[in-house]
Amino acid sequence: MKIRAISFKEASASKAIFIPLFSKQSLKGKEIFGHLPTGAQNSVLKFAQKEFSGEEDEIKSLWLAQGLINRIALIGLGEKSKWNERRMHLIPRRIIRAAKTEKIKYFTVDFNIHKESFTNAAIFATNAMLADLEFNKYKKVPKKGWPEINIISLSTTEELLAETQKGIQEGSIIGEEANSSRDLANTPGGDITPAKLAEAARIAARKNGLKIKILDEREISKIGMGGIIGVSKGSVEKPKFIILEYAGGPKNQKPLVLVGKGVTFDTGGLNLKPDQTICEMHMDMSGGAAVIHGLCAIARLRLPINVIGLIPAAENSPSGSSYRPGDILKSLSGKTIEVLNTDAEGRIILADALTYALKYKPGFILDLATLTGAAHVALGNYCSAVFTNKNELQNKLTEIGEKSGDYVWPLPLWEEYLNDIKGNFGDLTNAGKADRWGGAIHGAKFLEQFVGDVPWAHLDIAPRMTTVESDILAKGASGVGVRYIVEAAKRFPELLC
Ligand code: BES
Ligand code: ZN
Ligand code: ZN
C-alpha cells in the first residue's frame, strides 16, 4: 500500500473519493467539492441531503453513472463540538476497513490537510498502515488473494503538497515499524524463541544501519545477570541479551536508553498460568519488539539523538530445571531477588537490563513491558500504565502518549509500596508479600530499585498488548509502544532533568 499527496485538481479525476463530514456540515464548504464536475456536485448534494446524517460510524457511498468519478463515499464524523484529536486516528482506520470490504484498491481521501498539514498527513499515514495489516502468514492464500489496497491519495492545495508528502513519509515509517513489531509479537512462541528474536533484531538492525551485539547464555552468566539466567533455567531455549545502538546525536550527548521485556513465551513457570491467560503469552515480548522497531523508526527518521536498545530475551517454562518459588537470585546490581512467584518473571529479567543500562550514563531510561495483569485490571483496555521516578515529568509523559496515539495514564510510586516488596530472606521479593492489591505498582516499584537516580519511566503495556474491537485494527498484537518511543525520542531534550 502506498500513500501520496495530490492536488485537489488531480483529485477530481479519481475513481473513488472519501469525504469526511461532520453532522450538519455543508458539502459546499469543502474545497474538494468545488473541484468536482457539476453533474457529480449535484448528485452528491442530493444524496447527502437525503441519505447522510453525518453521525459517527456512518459511511454512505454514492455510485455515479457517468464521468471519471465512479463513487463518492461520505464518512460521518459526528458533531463538530465533540470532535477531538483522538477521533482523528480512527478515521483512516474506518476508511481502510470500508475500502477493503468494498474492494476499492485506489482512492482519494479529503483529509482536511489545510491546517497542520504535516501532522495530519502523518497521523493519516500511520493509522492507515496500522489498519492495513492482517496477520495472515500462517493461512492458505485464498484464490483471489487477500484484499489489498494499492494507492491512497490525500488531496490538498498545490502549496501544501510538499509538506503533506513529508508528513506522509514520516507517518508511513512509523506505521511500518509498528506493523513489524506486531508481526514479531503475533508470531507463535515456537517460532519466536529468544534466539529467533535476536536474529530478527539482527536483520532489522542491518537493514537500518543500527549497531547490534547479542550476548549468549555464557556471556550473560559471566557478567553476573543472575536474574535472566534464573528465569530461563527451565527452558531448553537459551536466553539472549540484545543490545542495539543508534548514534544520531553529538558524541558527548547522554543517550536515551530503551529497555523492552523479551519473554518469548510466558507459561508462568512452576506457578503455571491457567488456560485462558496462557494462550496469548507469545506476545510477552511485545516490549522488546517495540524497542527493536522503535529504534528502527528513529534511525529511518534520522532523529538527532543517541539511543541504546536493550532486550533481555528468555522463555519462562516449567521443568525439572526451572527456578522455583523460594529461590533467591543474585541480580547484576548485587541485590538479591526472592522469588515468591515464578510468573512475575518480567521484572526479574528487567532488573538486570536496567542495571546494565546504567553503564551508558543515560539521560533518560524508558522501559516497556507487558508486566502485569493488574495494570489491565486497573486501567481497562484503552491505555498503558506509566510510572516515573521524576514527578515533574509526569505530565510530559502523558502528553507524549496523547500525541502519539499510544495513550498512557499514571499510577503512583509512593514509598509506602516499597514495604510490600521488601524481602524476607533476600533484598526484594518479586511479588507483593502480603497480598495482590496494587500489583502493577509492585512491579514498577521493584524496577525502580534498579535505576538509581537516573530519570526513568516504566510503561506497563499489558493492557494494550492486544487490540480490542474499538481499535478498528486486526485481532492480535497492537504494536503498542512504537509510536510512543518515536514521540519520546523527538522530545528527548524535554525529558532531561
Ligand atoms: N506476562 C505477564 C503479565 C500479562 C498478563 C501480560 C496478561 C499481558 C496480559 C506477567 O509475567 C505476569 O504473569 N505477571 C503476574 C504477576 C504476579 C504473579 C505478581 C500477573 O500479572 O498476574
Ligand atoms: Zn509471568
Ligand atoms: Zn510475563
Short mmCIF file of C-alpha atoms and ligand atoms in Angstrom, two decimals:
data_model
loop_
_atom_site.label_atom_id
_atom_site.label_comp_id
_atom_site.label_asym_id
_atom_site.label_seq_id
_atom_site.Cartn_x
_atom_site.Cartn_y
_atom_site.Cartn_z
CA MET A 1 0.00 0.00 0.00
CA LYS A 2 1.32 3.41 -0.99
CA ILE A 3 0.11 6.80 0.20
CA ARG A 4 0.80 10.02 -1.68
CA ALA A 5 -0.27 13.66 -1.81
CA ILE A 6 -2.16 15.07 -4.80
CA SER A 7 -3.69 18.44 -5.62
CA PHE A 8 -7.46 18.99 -5.49
CA LYS A 9 -7.39 19.42 -9.24
CA GLU A 10 -5.86 16.00 -9.74
CA ALA A 11 -8.23 14.55 -7.14
CA SER A 12 -11.21 15.46 -9.29
CA ALA A 13 -10.09 12.73 -11.70
CA SER A 14 -10.07 9.98 -9.06
CA LYS A 15 -12.32 6.97 -9.43
CA ALA A 16 -13.33 6.92 -5.78
CA ILE A 17 -13.28 9.75 -3.26
CA PHE A 18 -13.83 9.55 0.51
CA ILE A 19 -15.09 12.79 2.08
CA PRO A 20 -15.35 13.00 5.88
CA LEU A 21 -18.12 15.34 7.11
CA PHE A 22 -19.46 16.49 10.47
CA SER A 23 -23.17 16.24 11.02
CA LYS A 24 -24.88 19.27 9.53
CA GLN A 25 -21.67 20.32 7.76
CA SER A 26 -22.27 21.59 4.27
CA LEU A 27 -20.53 19.80 1.44
CA LYS A 28 -20.29 23.07 -0.41
CA GLY A 29 -17.77 24.39 2.10
CA LYS A 30 -15.33 21.58 1.31
CA GLU A 31 -12.57 22.59 -1.04
CA ILE A 32 -12.69 19.34 -2.93
CA PHE A 33 -16.37 19.87 -3.70
CA GLY A 34 -15.57 22.92 -5.83
CA HIS A 35 -13.30 20.77 -7.99
CA LEU A 36 -15.89 18.11 -8.78
CA PRO A 37 -17.68 18.17 -12.18
CA THR A 38 -21.08 19.87 -11.96
CA GLY A 39 -23.01 16.64 -12.50
CA ALA A 40 -21.22 14.96 -9.63
CA GLN A 41 -21.74 18.02 -7.43
CA ASN A 42 -25.49 17.94 -7.94
CA SER A 43 -25.79 14.21 -7.38
CA VAL A 44 -23.71 14.15 -4.23
CA LEU A 45 -25.52 17.16 -2.76
CA LYS A 46 -28.88 15.49 -3.27
CA PHE A 47 -27.56 12.21 -1.94
CA ALA A 48 -26.11 13.85 1.18
CA GLN A 49 -29.35 15.65 1.92
CA LYS A 50 -31.44 12.51 1.61
CA GLU A 51 -29.22 9.71 2.86
CA PHE A 52 -26.49 11.09 5.11
CA SER A 53 -26.73 12.46 8.63
CA GLY A 54 -23.01 12.70 9.47
CA GLU A 55 -23.24 10.54 12.58
CA GLU A 56 -20.05 8.94 13.80
CA ASP A 57 -19.59 5.43 12.35
CA GLU A 58 -21.75 6.30 9.35
CA ILE A 59 -20.36 5.54 5.87
CA LYS A 60 -22.59 6.03 2.83
CA SER A 61 -21.45 5.71 -0.73
CA LEU A 62 -22.93 7.00 -3.91
CA TRP A 63 -22.36 5.41 -7.30
CA LEU A 64 -22.15 7.79 -10.25
CA ALA A 65 -23.17 6.62 -13.70
CA GLN A 66 -21.06 8.85 -15.90
CA GLY A 67 -17.73 10.60 -15.80
CA LEU A 68 -14.38 9.78 -14.29
CA ILE A 69 -15.58 9.56 -10.72
CA ASN A 70 -17.29 6.23 -10.01
CA ARG A 71 -18.18 6.72 -6.43
CA ILE A 72 -18.13 9.21 -3.61
CA ALA A 73 -18.22 7.94 -0.04
CA LEU A 74 -19.26 10.20 2.82
CA ILE A 75 -17.79 9.43 6.24
CA GLY A 76 -19.65 10.68 9.32
CA LEU A 77 -17.57 12.49 11.93
CA GLY A 78 -20.39 13.17 14.41
CA GLU A 79 -20.98 16.59 15.94
CA LYS A 80 -18.22 19.13 15.45
CA SER A 81 -18.41 20.23 19.10
CA LYS A 82 -17.47 16.70 20.22
CA TRP A 83 -14.53 16.40 17.86
CA ASN A 84 -11.06 15.70 19.30
CA GLU A 85 -7.68 14.58 18.06
CA ARG A 86 -8.16 11.02 19.28
CA ARG A 87 -11.00 10.56 16.82
CA MET A 88 -8.71 11.67 14.03
CA HIS A 89 -6.65 8.49 14.50
CA LEU A 90 -9.74 6.38 13.87
CA ILE A 91 -10.89 7.90 10.57
CA PRO A 92 -8.18 6.39 8.37
CA ARG A 93 -8.85 3.04 10.04
CA ARG A 94 -12.56 3.26 9.22
CA ILE A 95 -11.77 4.23 5.65
CA ILE A 96 -9.35 1.32 5.18
CA ARG A 97 -11.85 -1.14 6.60
CA ALA A 98 -14.59 0.18 4.29
CA ALA A 99 -12.30 0.18 1.23
CA LYS A 100 -11.24 -3.42 1.90
CA THR A 101 -14.79 -4.61 2.40
CA GLU A 102 -15.82 -2.98 -0.86
CA LYS A 103 -12.61 -3.98 -2.64
CA ILE A 104 -11.62 -0.43 -3.62
CA LYS A 105 -7.93 -0.52 -4.44
CA TYR A 106 -7.29 3.08 -5.47
CA PHE A 107 -8.94 6.08 -3.87
CA THR A 108 -8.60 9.67 -2.79
CA VAL A 109 -9.31 11.00 0.71
CA ASP A 110 -10.11 14.60 1.53
CA PHE A 111 -8.47 14.57 4.99
CA ASN A 112 -8.64 18.25 5.81
CA ILE A 113 -4.95 18.74 5.21
CA HIS A 114 -5.25 22.56 5.15
CA LYS A 115 -4.36 23.06 8.79
CA GLU A 116 -1.26 21.39 10.25
CA SER A 117 -0.76 19.51 7.02
CA PHE A 118 2.41 17.74 8.17
CA THR A 119 0.93 16.40 11.41
CA ASN A 120 -2.43 15.47 9.95
CA ALA A 121 -0.88 13.70 6.98
CA ALA A 122 1.43 11.80 9.34
CA ILE A 123 -1.49 10.74 11.54
CA PHE A 124 -3.37 9.59 8.46
CA ALA A 125 -0.45 7.57 7.11
CA THR A 126 0.43 5.86 10.40
CA ASN A 127 -3.13 4.83 11.08
CA ALA A 128 -3.83 3.74 7.52
CA MET A 129 -0.76 1.49 7.72
CA LEU A 130 -1.85 0.08 11.08
CA ALA A 131 -5.31 -0.64 9.67
CA ASP A 132 -3.91 -2.29 6.55
CA LEU A 133 -2.07 -5.04 8.45
CA GLU A 134 -3.53 -8.53 8.78
CA PHE A 135 -1.63 -11.43 10.27
CA ASN A 136 -2.19 -13.96 7.51
CA LYS A 137 1.16 -15.61 7.08
CA TYR A 138 0.02 -18.92 8.63
CA LYS A 139 -3.11 -19.12 6.45
CA LYS A 140 -3.59 -20.51 2.98
CA VAL A 141 -3.87 -17.66 0.48
CA PRO A 142 -7.41 -17.53 -0.98
CA LYS A 143 -7.74 -17.98 -4.76
CA LYS A 144 -8.31 -14.27 -5.35
CA GLY A 145 -5.59 -13.25 -2.90
CA TRP A 146 -6.06 -11.19 0.26
CA PRO A 147 -7.97 -7.90 -0.10
CA GLU A 148 -5.41 -5.26 -0.94
CA ILE A 149 -5.26 -1.50 -1.26
CA ASN A 150 -2.75 -0.20 -3.78
CA ILE A 151 -2.67 3.60 -3.68
CA ILE A 152 -4.32 6.14 -1.38
CA SER A 153 -4.10 9.79 -2.43
CA LEU A 154 -4.54 12.62 0.09
CA SER A 155 -5.91 15.71 -1.58
CA THR A 156 -4.55 19.13 -0.68
CA THR A 157 -3.72 22.54 -2.17
CA GLU A 158 -0.77 23.00 -4.54
CA GLU A 159 1.09 25.00 -1.86
CA LEU A 160 0.75 22.29 0.78
CA LEU A 161 1.68 19.34 -1.45
CA ALA A 162 5.33 19.13 -0.33
CA GLU A 163 4.56 19.42 3.38
CA THR A 164 1.77 16.86 3.11
CA GLN A 165 4.12 14.48 1.31
CA LYS A 166 6.71 14.85 4.09
CA GLY A 167 4.07 14.10 6.71
CA ILE A 168 3.01 11.02 4.77
CA GLN A 169 6.61 9.81 4.63
CA GLU A 170 7.16 10.18 8.36
CA GLY A 171 3.79 8.67 9.25
CA SER A 172 4.34 5.72 6.92
CA ILE A 173 7.70 4.92 8.52
CA ILE A 174 6.14 4.91 11.98
CA GLY A 175 3.22 2.77 10.78
CA GLU A 176 5.50 0.29 9.01
CA GLU A 177 7.71 -0.16 12.05
CA ALA A 178 4.71 -0.55 14.37
CA ASN A 179 3.44 -3.22 11.98
CA SER A 180 6.80 -5.03 12.00
CA SER A 181 6.59 -5.03 15.78
CA ARG A 182 3.09 -6.53 15.54
CA ASP A 183 4.34 -9.21 13.13
CA LEU A 184 7.01 -10.23 15.61
CA ALA A 185 4.61 -10.26 18.55
CA ASN A 186 1.94 -12.18 16.63
CA THR A 187 4.39 -14.92 15.65
CA PRO A 188 3.82 -18.02 17.82
CA GLY A 189 6.21 -18.76 20.67
CA GLY A 190 7.50 -21.87 18.90
CA ASP A 191 8.70 -19.71 16.03
CA ILE A 192 10.00 -16.73 18.02
CA THR A 193 12.36 -18.11 20.64
CA PRO A 194 14.99 -15.87 22.27
CA ALA A 195 17.49 -16.91 19.56
CA LYS A 196 14.99 -16.14 16.79
CA LEU A 197 14.09 -12.79 18.37
CA ALA A 198 17.79 -11.94 18.43
CA GLU A 199 18.06 -12.97 14.77
CA ALA A 200 15.07 -10.80 13.84
CA ALA A 201 16.75 -7.90 15.67
CA ARG A 202 19.96 -8.53 13.72
CA ILE A 203 18.12 -8.42 10.39
CA ALA A 204 16.21 -5.24 11.34
CA ALA A 205 19.44 -3.62 12.59
CA ARG A 206 21.34 -4.46 9.42
CA LYS A 207 18.56 -3.01 7.28
CA ASN A 208 18.51 0.27 9.15
CA GLY A 209 22.17 0.84 9.94
CA LEU A 210 21.96 0.11 13.67
CA LYS A 211 24.84 -1.46 15.57
CA ILE A 212 23.95 -4.71 17.27
CA LYS A 213 25.55 -7.02 19.80
CA ILE A 214 23.98 -10.19 21.12
CA LEU A 215 25.16 -11.74 24.37
CA ASP A 216 24.65 -15.51 24.70
CA GLU A 217 23.96 -17.52 27.85
CA ARG A 218 27.64 -17.89 28.73
CA GLU A 219 28.28 -14.15 28.49
CA ILE A 220 25.05 -13.29 30.34
CA SER A 221 26.11 -15.59 33.13
CA LYS A 222 29.71 -14.37 33.14
CA ILE A 223 28.80 -10.72 33.68
CA GLY A 224 26.51 -11.70 36.54
CA MET A 225 22.96 -11.35 35.20
CA GLY A 226 21.59 -13.90 37.64
CA GLY A 227 18.00 -12.79 37.04
CA ILE A 228 17.99 -13.65 33.34
CA ILE A 229 19.79 -16.94 34.00
CA GLY A 230 17.33 -17.83 36.76
CA VAL A 231 14.20 -17.16 34.71
CA SER A 232 15.42 -19.09 31.67
CA LYS A 233 16.67 -22.15 33.57
CA GLY A 234 13.51 -24.18 32.97
CA SER A 235 13.57 -23.82 29.20
CA VAL A 236 15.59 -25.64 26.55
CA GLU A 237 15.66 -22.28 24.75
CA LYS A 238 18.72 -20.37 25.89
CA PRO A 239 18.46 -16.68 26.80
CA LYS A 240 19.91 -13.84 24.73
CA PHE A 241 20.66 -10.26 25.65
CA ILE A 242 20.18 -7.93 22.68
CA ILE A 243 22.00 -4.59 22.53
CA LEU A 244 21.16 -2.09 19.77
CA GLU A 245 22.86 1.25 19.21
CA TYR A 246 21.95 4.30 17.17
CA ALA A 247 24.25 7.32 17.18
CA GLY A 248 22.34 10.25 15.68
CA GLY A 249 23.41 12.89 18.19
CA PRO A 250 26.66 14.55 19.26
CA LYS A 251 29.18 12.11 20.76
CA ASN A 252 29.09 13.68 24.21
CA GLN A 253 25.29 13.70 24.44
CA LYS A 254 23.83 11.28 27.00
CA PRO A 255 21.74 8.60 25.31
CA LEU A 256 18.10 7.66 25.63
CA VAL A 257 18.13 4.03 26.77
CA LEU A 258 15.13 1.91 25.80
CA VAL A 259 14.58 -1.39 27.60
CA GLY A 260 11.98 -3.94 26.41
CA LYS A 261 10.72 -7.12 28.07
CA GLY A 262 11.51 -10.01 25.75
CA VAL A 263 9.79 -13.04 27.26
CA THR A 264 9.15 -15.06 24.11
CA PHE A 265 6.66 -17.30 25.90
CA ASP A 266 5.43 -16.92 29.46
CA THR A 267 3.92 -20.14 30.80
CA GLY A 268 4.22 -18.75 34.32
CA GLY A 269 6.89 -21.36 35.08
CA LEU A 270 6.17 -23.66 38.05
CA ASN A 271 3.41 -21.18 39.02
CA LEU A 272 1.82 -22.29 35.76
CA LYS A 273 -0.74 -19.94 34.21
CA PRO A 274 -4.36 -21.11 33.89
CA ASP A 275 -5.62 -21.95 30.40
CA GLN A 276 -7.41 -18.70 29.49
CA THR A 277 -4.43 -16.47 30.14
CA ILE A 278 -1.61 -18.65 28.84
CA CYS A 279 -2.58 -18.72 25.19
CA GLU A 280 -1.62 -15.13 24.37
CA MET A 281 1.72 -15.32 26.12
CA HIS A 282 3.77 -15.50 22.92
CA MET A 283 3.13 -11.73 22.93
CA ASP A 284 5.00 -11.28 26.20
CA MET A 285 7.92 -9.97 24.13
CA SER A 286 5.85 -7.01 22.87
CA GLY A 287 8.02 -4.54 24.80
CA GLY A 288 11.14 -5.99 23.19
CA ALA A 289 9.57 -5.86 19.73
CA ALA A 290 8.59 -2.21 20.31
CA VAL A 291 12.18 -1.37 21.28
CA ILE A 292 13.62 -3.06 18.17
CA HIS A 293 11.23 -1.36 15.78
CA GLY A 294 11.01 1.92 17.69
CA LEU A 295 14.78 2.15 17.19
CA CYS A 296 14.43 1.28 13.51
CA ALA A 297 11.90 4.11 13.15
CA ILE A 298 14.21 6.55 14.96
CA ALA A 299 17.05 5.58 12.61
CA ARG A 300 14.88 5.87 9.49
CA LEU A 301 13.71 9.31 10.61
CA ARG A 302 17.33 10.26 11.39
CA LEU A 303 16.40 11.80 14.73
CA PRO A 304 19.36 13.77 16.11
CA ILE A 305 19.88 11.85 19.36
CA ASN A 306 21.79 8.84 20.66
CA VAL A 307 19.71 5.80 21.53
CA ILE A 308 20.52 2.40 23.04
CA GLY A 309 18.06 -0.50 22.99
CA LEU A 310 18.35 -3.37 25.48
CA ILE A 311 16.23 -6.51 25.28
CA PRO A 312 16.61 -9.35 27.75
CA ALA A 313 15.11 -12.32 25.87
CA ALA A 314 14.11 -15.50 27.68
CA GLU A 315 11.44 -18.18 27.78
CA ASN A 316 9.67 -18.86 31.09
CA SER A 317 8.99 -22.62 31.23
CA PRO A 318 8.29 -25.19 33.93
CA SER A 319 10.57 -28.24 34.08
CA GLY A 320 12.82 -30.14 36.42
CA SER A 321 15.46 -27.48 35.93
CA SER A 322 13.19 -24.44 36.46
CA TYR A 323 13.74 -21.79 39.05
CA ARG A 324 11.42 -22.34 41.99
CA PRO A 325 9.27 -20.26 44.29
CA GLY A 326 11.55 -19.56 47.23
CA ASP A 327 14.74 -19.44 45.16
CA ILE A 328 16.92 -16.39 45.74
CA LEU A 329 18.61 -14.98 42.63
CA LYS A 330 21.58 -12.64 42.57
CA SER A 331 20.96 -9.81 40.11
CA LEU A 332 23.62 -7.87 38.19
CA SER A 333 23.20 -4.97 40.65
CA GLY A 334 24.25 -7.24 43.52
CA LYS A 335 20.74 -7.06 45.03
CA THR A 336 19.18 -10.45 45.69
CA ILE A 337 15.68 -11.32 44.49
CA GLU A 338 13.49 -13.66 46.49
CA VAL A 339 11.17 -15.43 44.08
CA LEU A 340 7.66 -15.59 45.54
CA ASN A 341 6.04 -16.33 42.22
CA THR A 342 7.77 -17.65 39.09
CA ASP A 343 5.12 -15.92 36.96
CA ALA A 344 6.46 -12.49 37.96
CA GLU A 345 9.47 -13.16 35.70
CA GLY A 346 9.45 -9.94 33.67
CA ARG A 347 10.68 -7.72 36.49
CA ILE A 348 13.50 -10.18 37.24
CA ILE A 349 14.99 -10.05 33.74
CA LEU A 350 14.35 -6.30 33.51
CA ALA A 351 16.23 -5.73 36.77
CA ASP A 352 19.41 -6.99 35.07
CA ALA A 353 18.73 -4.97 31.92
CA LEU A 354 18.12 -1.75 33.88
CA THR A 355 21.37 -2.20 35.81
CA TYR A 356 23.15 -2.81 32.50
CA ALA A 357 21.56 0.40 31.16
CA LEU A 358 23.33 2.46 33.84
CA LYS A 359 26.72 1.83 32.26
CA TYR A 360 25.70 4.07 29.33
CA LYS A 361 25.15 7.03 31.73
CA PRO A 362 21.69 7.58 30.25
CA GLY A 363 19.93 10.93 30.02
CA PHE A 364 16.69 9.01 30.34
CA ILE A 365 15.63 5.36 30.60
CA LEU A 366 12.30 4.23 29.19
CA ASP A 367 11.25 0.64 29.71
CA LEU A 368 8.29 -1.08 28.11
CA ALA A 369 6.93 -4.35 29.45
CA THR A 370 3.81 -6.47 29.41
CA LEU A 371 4.43 -6.68 33.14
CA THR A 372 1.15 -7.22 34.98
CA GLY A 373 -2.43 -8.28 34.51
CA ALA A 374 -3.07 -5.88 37.40
CA ALA A 375 -2.35 -2.86 35.14
CA HIS A 376 -5.09 -4.13 32.85
CA VAL A 377 -7.49 -4.53 35.78
CA ALA A 378 -6.67 -1.00 37.00
CA LEU A 379 -6.96 0.86 33.69
CA GLY A 380 -9.10 -1.20 31.32
CA ASN A 381 -8.43 -1.60 27.62
CA TYR A 382 -7.54 1.83 26.36
CA CYS A 383 -4.19 2.88 27.81
CA SER A 384 -0.95 1.61 29.32
CA ALA A 385 0.17 2.49 32.84
CA VAL A 386 3.03 4.95 33.20
CA PHE A 387 5.29 5.27 36.26
CA THR A 388 8.22 7.62 36.79
CA ASN A 389 10.75 8.44 39.48
CA LYS A 390 10.63 12.13 38.44
CA ASN A 391 7.24 13.58 39.33
CA GLU A 392 7.89 16.71 37.30
CA LEU A 393 7.90 14.59 34.12
CA GLN A 394 4.51 13.02 34.75
CA ASN A 395 2.51 15.41 32.54
CA LYS A 396 5.05 15.30 29.77
CA LEU A 397 4.91 11.51 29.69
CA THR A 398 1.12 11.58 29.47
CA GLU A 399 1.28 14.22 26.72
CA ILE A 400 3.66 12.03 24.69
CA GLY A 401 1.02 9.30 24.89
CA GLU A 402 -1.75 11.64 23.83
CA LYS A 403 0.20 12.97 20.89
CA SER A 404 1.40 9.59 19.66
CA GLY A 405 -1.86 7.65 19.98
CA ASP A 406 -0.24 5.21 22.46
CA TYR A 407 -2.20 6.54 25.41
CA VAL A 408 -0.79 6.18 28.93
CA TRP A 409 -2.06 7.09 32.40
CA PRO A 410 -0.07 7.49 35.63
CA LEU A 411 -0.13 5.31 38.74
CA PRO A 412 1.79 6.21 41.93
CA LEU A 413 5.19 5.02 43.11
CA TRP A 414 4.98 6.17 46.73
CA GLU A 415 7.48 4.87 49.26
CA GLU A 416 4.72 3.02 51.16
CA TYR A 417 4.68 0.44 48.38
CA LEU A 418 8.31 -0.48 48.95
CA ASN A 419 7.28 -2.15 52.23
CA ASP A 420 5.22 -4.62 50.22
CA ILE A 421 8.24 -5.93 48.31
CA LYS A 422 11.00 -5.87 50.94
CA GLY A 423 12.45 -9.40 51.08
CA ASN A 424 12.11 -11.85 53.93
CA PHE A 425 15.32 -13.68 53.10
CA GLY A 426 16.56 -11.71 50.07
CA ASP A 427 16.69 -7.95 49.41
CA LEU A 428 13.49 -7.73 47.38
CA THR A 429 10.55 -10.04 46.64
CA ASN A 430 9.37 -10.32 43.05
CA ALA A 431 5.70 -10.02 44.09
CA GLY A 432 3.71 -8.39 46.89
CA LYS A 433 4.47 -10.24 50.15
CA ALA A 434 1.12 -9.83 51.82
CA ASP A 435 -1.43 -9.59 49.03
CA ARG A 436 -2.01 -8.85 45.33
CA TRP A 437 -3.51 -5.38 45.70
CA GLY A 438 -1.66 -2.84 43.62
CA GLY A 439 0.16 -5.49 41.61
CA ALA A 440 1.11 -3.09 38.78
CA ILE A 441 2.65 -0.71 41.33
CA HIS A 442 4.60 -3.53 42.98
CA GLY A 443 6.10 -4.36 39.59
CA ALA A 444 7.06 -0.74 38.93
CA LYS A 445 8.36 -0.16 42.47
CA PHE A 446 10.55 -3.24 42.08
CA LEU A 447 12.02 -1.91 38.80
CA GLU A 448 12.67 1.50 40.35
CA GLN A 449 15.16 -0.12 42.74
CA PHE A 450 17.48 -0.78 39.79
CA VAL A 451 17.70 2.64 38.09
CA GLY A 452 19.42 4.66 40.80
CA ASP A 453 18.75 8.37 40.37
CA VAL A 454 18.58 8.32 36.57
CA PRO A 455 15.36 9.84 35.18
CA TRP A 456 13.25 6.85 34.26
CA ALA A 457 9.77 5.89 33.12
CA HIS A 458 8.19 2.47 33.00
CA LEU A 459 5.28 1.67 30.72
CA ASP A 460 3.27 -1.36 31.77
CA ILE A 461 1.84 -2.12 28.33
CA ALA A 462 -0.05 -5.28 29.33
CA PRO A 463 -3.44 -3.52 28.93
CA ARG A 464 -2.62 -2.65 25.31
CA MET A 465 -0.79 -5.84 24.29
CA THR A 466 -3.67 -6.89 22.04
CA THR A 467 -6.19 -4.85 20.09
CA VAL A 468 -9.83 -4.51 21.12
CA GLU A 469 -12.88 -4.10 18.87
CA SER A 470 -12.98 -0.29 19.11
CA ASP A 471 -9.40 -0.01 17.79
CA ILE A 472 -10.66 -0.95 14.30
CA LEU A 473 -7.50 -2.98 13.77
CA ALA A 474 -6.89 -6.66 13.12
CA LYS A 475 -7.07 -9.02 16.09
CA GLY A 476 -3.77 -9.75 17.84
CA ALA A 477 -0.81 -7.59 18.76
CA SER A 478 -1.50 -3.85 18.75
CA GLY A 479 2.08 -2.65 18.15
CA VAL A 480 1.88 -0.67 21.39
CA GLY A 481 4.96 1.35 22.21
CA VAL A 482 6.47 2.07 18.79
CA ARG A 483 4.58 5.34 18.34
CA TYR A 484 5.30 6.29 21.96
CA ILE A 485 9.03 5.63 21.54
CA VAL A 486 9.25 7.82 18.42
CA GLU A 487 7.42 10.71 20.09
CA ALA A 488 9.56 10.38 23.24
CA ALA A 489 12.71 10.39 21.09
CA LYS A 490 11.56 13.54 19.30
CA ARG A 491 11.00 15.22 22.65
CA PHE A 492 14.09 13.75 24.34
CA PRO A 493 15.53 17.18 25.34
CA GLU A 494 12.34 17.85 27.34
CA LEU A 495 12.87 14.62 29.28
CA LEU A 496 16.34 15.54 30.52
CA CYS A 497 16.19 16.78 34.09
N1 BES B 1 3.25 -11.51 31.29
C1 BES B 1 2.50 -11.45 32.48
C2 BES B 1 1.56 -10.26 32.54
C3 BES B 1 0.47 -10.19 31.50
C4 BES B 1 -0.76 -10.74 31.74
C5 BES B 1 0.69 -9.54 30.30
C6 BES B 1 -1.75 -10.64 30.78
C7 BES B 1 -0.30 -9.44 29.35
C8 BES B 1 -1.53 -10.00 29.59
C9 BES B 1 3.44 -11.35 33.69
O1 BES B 1 4.65 -12.00 33.57
C10 BES B 1 2.71 -11.95 34.85
O2 BES B 1 2.39 -13.09 34.79
N2 BES B 1 2.51 -11.18 35.90
C11 BES B 1 1.81 -11.65 37.05
C12 BES B 1 2.49 -11.06 38.28
C13 BES B 1 2.04 -11.67 39.58
C14 BES B 1 2.41 -13.13 39.64
C15 BES B 1 2.68 -10.93 40.72
C16 BES B 1 0.36 -11.20 36.96
O3 BES B 1 0.08 -10.14 36.41
O4 BES B 1 -0.51 -11.96 37.42
ZN ZN B 2 4.55 -14.07 34.05
ZN ZN B 3 5.36 -12.19 31.59
#
